[in-house]
JSON list of C-alpha atoms in Angstrom, two decimals:
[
{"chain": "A", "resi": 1284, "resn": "UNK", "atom": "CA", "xyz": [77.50, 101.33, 101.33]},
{"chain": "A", "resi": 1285, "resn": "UNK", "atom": "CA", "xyz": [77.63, 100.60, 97.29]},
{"chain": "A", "resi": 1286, "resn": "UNK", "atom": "CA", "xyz": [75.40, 97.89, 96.06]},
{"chain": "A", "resi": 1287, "resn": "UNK", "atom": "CA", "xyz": [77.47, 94.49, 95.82]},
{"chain": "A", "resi": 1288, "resn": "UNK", "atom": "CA", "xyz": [79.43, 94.92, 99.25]},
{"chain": "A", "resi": 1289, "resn": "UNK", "atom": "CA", "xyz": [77.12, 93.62, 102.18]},
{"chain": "A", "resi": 1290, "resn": "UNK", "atom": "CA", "xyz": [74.60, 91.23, 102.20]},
{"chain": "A", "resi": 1291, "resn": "UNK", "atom": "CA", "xyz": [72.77, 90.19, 105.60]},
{"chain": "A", "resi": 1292, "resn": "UNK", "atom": "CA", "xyz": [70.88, 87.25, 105.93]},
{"chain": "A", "resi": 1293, "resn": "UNK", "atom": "CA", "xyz": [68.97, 85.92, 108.67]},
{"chain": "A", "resi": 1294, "resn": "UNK", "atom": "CA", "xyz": [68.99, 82.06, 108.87]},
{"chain": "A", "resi": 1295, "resn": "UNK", "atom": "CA", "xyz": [66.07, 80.02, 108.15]},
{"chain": "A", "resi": 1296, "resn": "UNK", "atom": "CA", "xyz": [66.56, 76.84, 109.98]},
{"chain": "A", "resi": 1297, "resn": "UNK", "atom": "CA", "xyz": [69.04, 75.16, 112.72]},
{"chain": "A", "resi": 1298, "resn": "UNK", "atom": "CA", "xyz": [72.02, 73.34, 111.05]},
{"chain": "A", "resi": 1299, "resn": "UNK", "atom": "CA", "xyz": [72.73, 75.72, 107.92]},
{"chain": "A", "resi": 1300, "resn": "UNK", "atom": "CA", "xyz": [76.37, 76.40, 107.01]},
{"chain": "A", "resi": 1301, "resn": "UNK", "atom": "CA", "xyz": [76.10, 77.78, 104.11]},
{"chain": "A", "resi": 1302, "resn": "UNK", "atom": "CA", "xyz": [75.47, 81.43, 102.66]},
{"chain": "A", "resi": 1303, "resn": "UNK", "atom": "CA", "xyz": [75.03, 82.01, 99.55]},
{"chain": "A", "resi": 1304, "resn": "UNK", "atom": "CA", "xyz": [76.25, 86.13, 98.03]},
{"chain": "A", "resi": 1305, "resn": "UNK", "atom": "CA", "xyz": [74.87, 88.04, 95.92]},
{"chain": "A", "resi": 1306, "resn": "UNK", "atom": "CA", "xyz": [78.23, 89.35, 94.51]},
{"chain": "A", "resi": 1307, "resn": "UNK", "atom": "CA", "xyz": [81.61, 87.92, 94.27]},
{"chain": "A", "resi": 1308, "resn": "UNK", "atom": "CA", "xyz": [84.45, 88.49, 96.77]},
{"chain": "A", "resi": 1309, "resn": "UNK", "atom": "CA", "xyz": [87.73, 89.69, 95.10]},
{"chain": "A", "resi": 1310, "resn": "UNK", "atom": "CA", "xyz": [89.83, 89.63, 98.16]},
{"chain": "A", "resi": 1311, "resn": "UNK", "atom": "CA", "xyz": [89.44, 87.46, 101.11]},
{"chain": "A", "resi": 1312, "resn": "UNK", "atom": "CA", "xyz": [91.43, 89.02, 103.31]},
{"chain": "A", "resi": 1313, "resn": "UNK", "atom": "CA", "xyz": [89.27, 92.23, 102.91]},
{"chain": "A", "resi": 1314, "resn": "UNK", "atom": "CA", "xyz": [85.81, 90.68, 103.85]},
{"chain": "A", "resi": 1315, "resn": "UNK", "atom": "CA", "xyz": [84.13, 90.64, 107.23]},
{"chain": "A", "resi": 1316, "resn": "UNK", "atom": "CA", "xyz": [81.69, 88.06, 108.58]},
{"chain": "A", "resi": 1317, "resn": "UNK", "atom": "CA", "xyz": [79.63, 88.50, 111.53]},
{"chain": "A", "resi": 1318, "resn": "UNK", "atom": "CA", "xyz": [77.30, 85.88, 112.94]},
{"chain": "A", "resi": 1319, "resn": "UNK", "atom": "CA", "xyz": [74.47, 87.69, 115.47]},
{"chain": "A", "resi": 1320, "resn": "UNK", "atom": "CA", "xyz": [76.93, 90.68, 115.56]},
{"chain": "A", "resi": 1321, "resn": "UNK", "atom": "CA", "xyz": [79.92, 88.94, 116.77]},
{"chain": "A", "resi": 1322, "resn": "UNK", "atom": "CA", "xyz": [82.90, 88.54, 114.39]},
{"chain": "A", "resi": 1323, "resn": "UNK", "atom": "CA", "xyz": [83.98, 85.78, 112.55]},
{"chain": "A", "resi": 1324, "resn": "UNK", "atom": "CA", "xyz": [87.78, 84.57, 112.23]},
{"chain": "A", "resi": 1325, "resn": "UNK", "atom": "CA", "xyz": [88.72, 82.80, 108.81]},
{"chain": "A", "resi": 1326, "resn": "UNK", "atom": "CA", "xyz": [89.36, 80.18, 108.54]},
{"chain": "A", "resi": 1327, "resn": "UNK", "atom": "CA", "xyz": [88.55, 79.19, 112.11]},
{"chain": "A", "resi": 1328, "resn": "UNK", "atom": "CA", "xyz": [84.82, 80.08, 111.50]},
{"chain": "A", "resi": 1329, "resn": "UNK", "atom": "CA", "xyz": [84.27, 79.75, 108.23]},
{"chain": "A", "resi": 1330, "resn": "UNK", "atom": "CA", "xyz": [85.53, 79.29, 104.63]},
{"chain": "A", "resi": 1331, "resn": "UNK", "atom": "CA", "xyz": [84.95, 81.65, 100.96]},
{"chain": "A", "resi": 1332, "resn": "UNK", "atom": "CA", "xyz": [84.85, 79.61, 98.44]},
{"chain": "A", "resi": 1333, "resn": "UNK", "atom": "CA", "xyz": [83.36, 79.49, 94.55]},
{"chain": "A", "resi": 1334, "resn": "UNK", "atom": "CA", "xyz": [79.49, 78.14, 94.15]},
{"chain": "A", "resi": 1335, "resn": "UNK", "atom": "CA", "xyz": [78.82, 74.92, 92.37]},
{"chain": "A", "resi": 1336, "resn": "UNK", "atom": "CA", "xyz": [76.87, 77.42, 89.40]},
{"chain": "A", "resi": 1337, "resn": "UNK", "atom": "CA", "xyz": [79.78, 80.00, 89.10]},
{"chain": "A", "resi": 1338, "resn": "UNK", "atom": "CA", "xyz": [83.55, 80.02, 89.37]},
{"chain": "A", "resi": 1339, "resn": "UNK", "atom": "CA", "xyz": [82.89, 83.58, 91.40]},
{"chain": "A", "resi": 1340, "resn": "UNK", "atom": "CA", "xyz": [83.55, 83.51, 94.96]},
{"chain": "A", "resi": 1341, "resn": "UNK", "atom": "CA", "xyz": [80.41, 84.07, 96.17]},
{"chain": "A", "resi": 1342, "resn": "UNK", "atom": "CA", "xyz": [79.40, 81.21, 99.16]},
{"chain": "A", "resi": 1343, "resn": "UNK", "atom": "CA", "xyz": [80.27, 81.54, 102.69]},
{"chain": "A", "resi": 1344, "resn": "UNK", "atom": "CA", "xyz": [80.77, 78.07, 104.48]},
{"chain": "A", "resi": 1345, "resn": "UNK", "atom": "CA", "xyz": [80.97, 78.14, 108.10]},
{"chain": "A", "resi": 1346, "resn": "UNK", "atom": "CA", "xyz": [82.68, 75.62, 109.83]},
{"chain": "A", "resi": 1347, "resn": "UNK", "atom": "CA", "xyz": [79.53, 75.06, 112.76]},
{"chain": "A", "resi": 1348, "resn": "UNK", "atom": "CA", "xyz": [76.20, 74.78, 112.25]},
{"chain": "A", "resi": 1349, "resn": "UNK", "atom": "CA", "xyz": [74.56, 78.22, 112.47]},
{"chain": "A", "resi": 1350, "resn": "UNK", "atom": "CA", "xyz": [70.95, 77.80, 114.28]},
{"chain": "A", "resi": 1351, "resn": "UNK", "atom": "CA", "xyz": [67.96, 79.01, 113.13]},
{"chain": "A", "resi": 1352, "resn": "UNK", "atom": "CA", "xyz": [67.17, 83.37, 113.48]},
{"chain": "A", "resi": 1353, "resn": "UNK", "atom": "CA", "xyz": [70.88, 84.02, 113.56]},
{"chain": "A", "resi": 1354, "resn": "UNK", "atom": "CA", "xyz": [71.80, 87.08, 111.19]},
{"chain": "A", "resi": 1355, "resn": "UNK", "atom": "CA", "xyz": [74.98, 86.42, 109.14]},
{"chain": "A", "resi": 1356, "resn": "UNK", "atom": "CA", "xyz": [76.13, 89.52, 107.75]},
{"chain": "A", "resi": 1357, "resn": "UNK", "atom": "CA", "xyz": [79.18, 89.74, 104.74]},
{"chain": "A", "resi": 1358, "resn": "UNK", "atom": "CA", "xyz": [80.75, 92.71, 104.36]},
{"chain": "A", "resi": 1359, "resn": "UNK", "atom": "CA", "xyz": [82.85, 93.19, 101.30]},
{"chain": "A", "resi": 1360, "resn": "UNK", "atom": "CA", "xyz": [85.36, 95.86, 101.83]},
{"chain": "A", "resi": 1361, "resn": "UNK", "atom": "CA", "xyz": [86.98, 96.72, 99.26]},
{"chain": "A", "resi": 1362, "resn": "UNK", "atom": "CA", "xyz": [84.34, 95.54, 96.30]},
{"chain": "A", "resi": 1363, "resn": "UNK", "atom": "CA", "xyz": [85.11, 95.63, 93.21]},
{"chain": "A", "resi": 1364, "resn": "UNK", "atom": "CA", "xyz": [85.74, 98.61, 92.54]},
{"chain": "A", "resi": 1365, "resn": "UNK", "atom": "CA", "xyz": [89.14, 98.53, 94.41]},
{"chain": "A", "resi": 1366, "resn": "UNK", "atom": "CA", "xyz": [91.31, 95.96, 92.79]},
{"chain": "A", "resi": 1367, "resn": "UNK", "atom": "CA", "xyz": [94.61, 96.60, 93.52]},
{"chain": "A", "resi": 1368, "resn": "UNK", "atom": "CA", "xyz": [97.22, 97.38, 96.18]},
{"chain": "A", "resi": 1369, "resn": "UNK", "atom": "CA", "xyz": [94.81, 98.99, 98.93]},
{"chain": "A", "resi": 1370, "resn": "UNK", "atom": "CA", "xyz": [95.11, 97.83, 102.45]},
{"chain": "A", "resi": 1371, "resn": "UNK", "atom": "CA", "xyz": [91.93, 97.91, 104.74]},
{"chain": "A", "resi": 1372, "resn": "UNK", "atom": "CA", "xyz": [91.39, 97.86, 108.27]},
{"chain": "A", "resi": 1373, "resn": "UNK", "atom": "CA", "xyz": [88.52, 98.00, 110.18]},
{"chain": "A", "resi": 1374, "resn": "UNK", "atom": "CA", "xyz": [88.42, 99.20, 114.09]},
{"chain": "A", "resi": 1375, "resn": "UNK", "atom": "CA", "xyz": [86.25, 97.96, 116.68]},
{"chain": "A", "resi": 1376, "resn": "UNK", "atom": "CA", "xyz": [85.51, 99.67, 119.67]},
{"chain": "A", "resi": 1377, "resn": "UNK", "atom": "CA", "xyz": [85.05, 97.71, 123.12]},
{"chain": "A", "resi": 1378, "resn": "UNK", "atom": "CA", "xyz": [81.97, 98.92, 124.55]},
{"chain": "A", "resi": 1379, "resn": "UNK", "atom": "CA", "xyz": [82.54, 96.63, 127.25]},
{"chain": "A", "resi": 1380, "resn": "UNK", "atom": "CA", "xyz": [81.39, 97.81, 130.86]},
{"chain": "A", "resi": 1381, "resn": "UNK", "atom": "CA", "xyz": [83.88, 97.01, 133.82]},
{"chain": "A", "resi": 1382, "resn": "UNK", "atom": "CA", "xyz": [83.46, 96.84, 137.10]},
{"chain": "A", "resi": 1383, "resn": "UNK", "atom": "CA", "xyz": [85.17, 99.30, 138.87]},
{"chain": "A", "resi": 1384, "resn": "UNK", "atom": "CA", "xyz": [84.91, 98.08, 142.27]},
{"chain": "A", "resi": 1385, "resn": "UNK", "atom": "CA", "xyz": [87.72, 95.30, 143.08]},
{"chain": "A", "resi": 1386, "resn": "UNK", "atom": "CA", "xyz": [86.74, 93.94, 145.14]},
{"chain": "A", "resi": 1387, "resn": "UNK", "atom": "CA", "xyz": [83.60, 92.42, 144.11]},
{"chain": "A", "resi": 1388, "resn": "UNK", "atom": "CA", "xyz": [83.67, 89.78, 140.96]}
]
């Protein structure tokens, strides 16, 4: 990935909700937050919104308190070198294992 476009960030201490980015987000819709791997919806998670020292969107305030070791991991996808009319989508695969058997839950 270009520099400016991900940032991970493993938690110091129980009760954070805030993460601060090293580069600004130009389109909201076009970022993905993951907390220990797992997905993050906005704004039922969490919240992009300017820093008190910039007028950059730049912080990351979840809407829980994160607990301490988690890894919090922005991903900026279109950065800024794609302002404009470009749609993004990102594809997950399920890795989930199923049980076969049907008869056993």
């Amino acid at each position: 990935m270009n520099a400016g476009v991900d940032h991970i960030e493993t938690i110091a201490s129980d009760g954070e909700r805030t993460v601060k980015l090293p580069f600004a987000i130009y389109d909201k819709n076009s970022t993905m937050v993951t907390v220990d791997g797992v997905v993050q919806s906005s704004p039922a998670n969490y919240v992009i919104s300017r820093g008190d020292d910039t007028s950059k969107l730049d912080t990351v305030n979840f809407q829980g308190d994160l607990l301490a070791n988690s890894v919090v991991r922005v991903v900026n996808l279109k950065g800024a070198a794609f302002l404009g009319n470009y749609s993004t989508s990102v594809i997950l695969k399920d890795d989930t294992v199923v049980n076969k058997d049907k008869t056993s839950f």
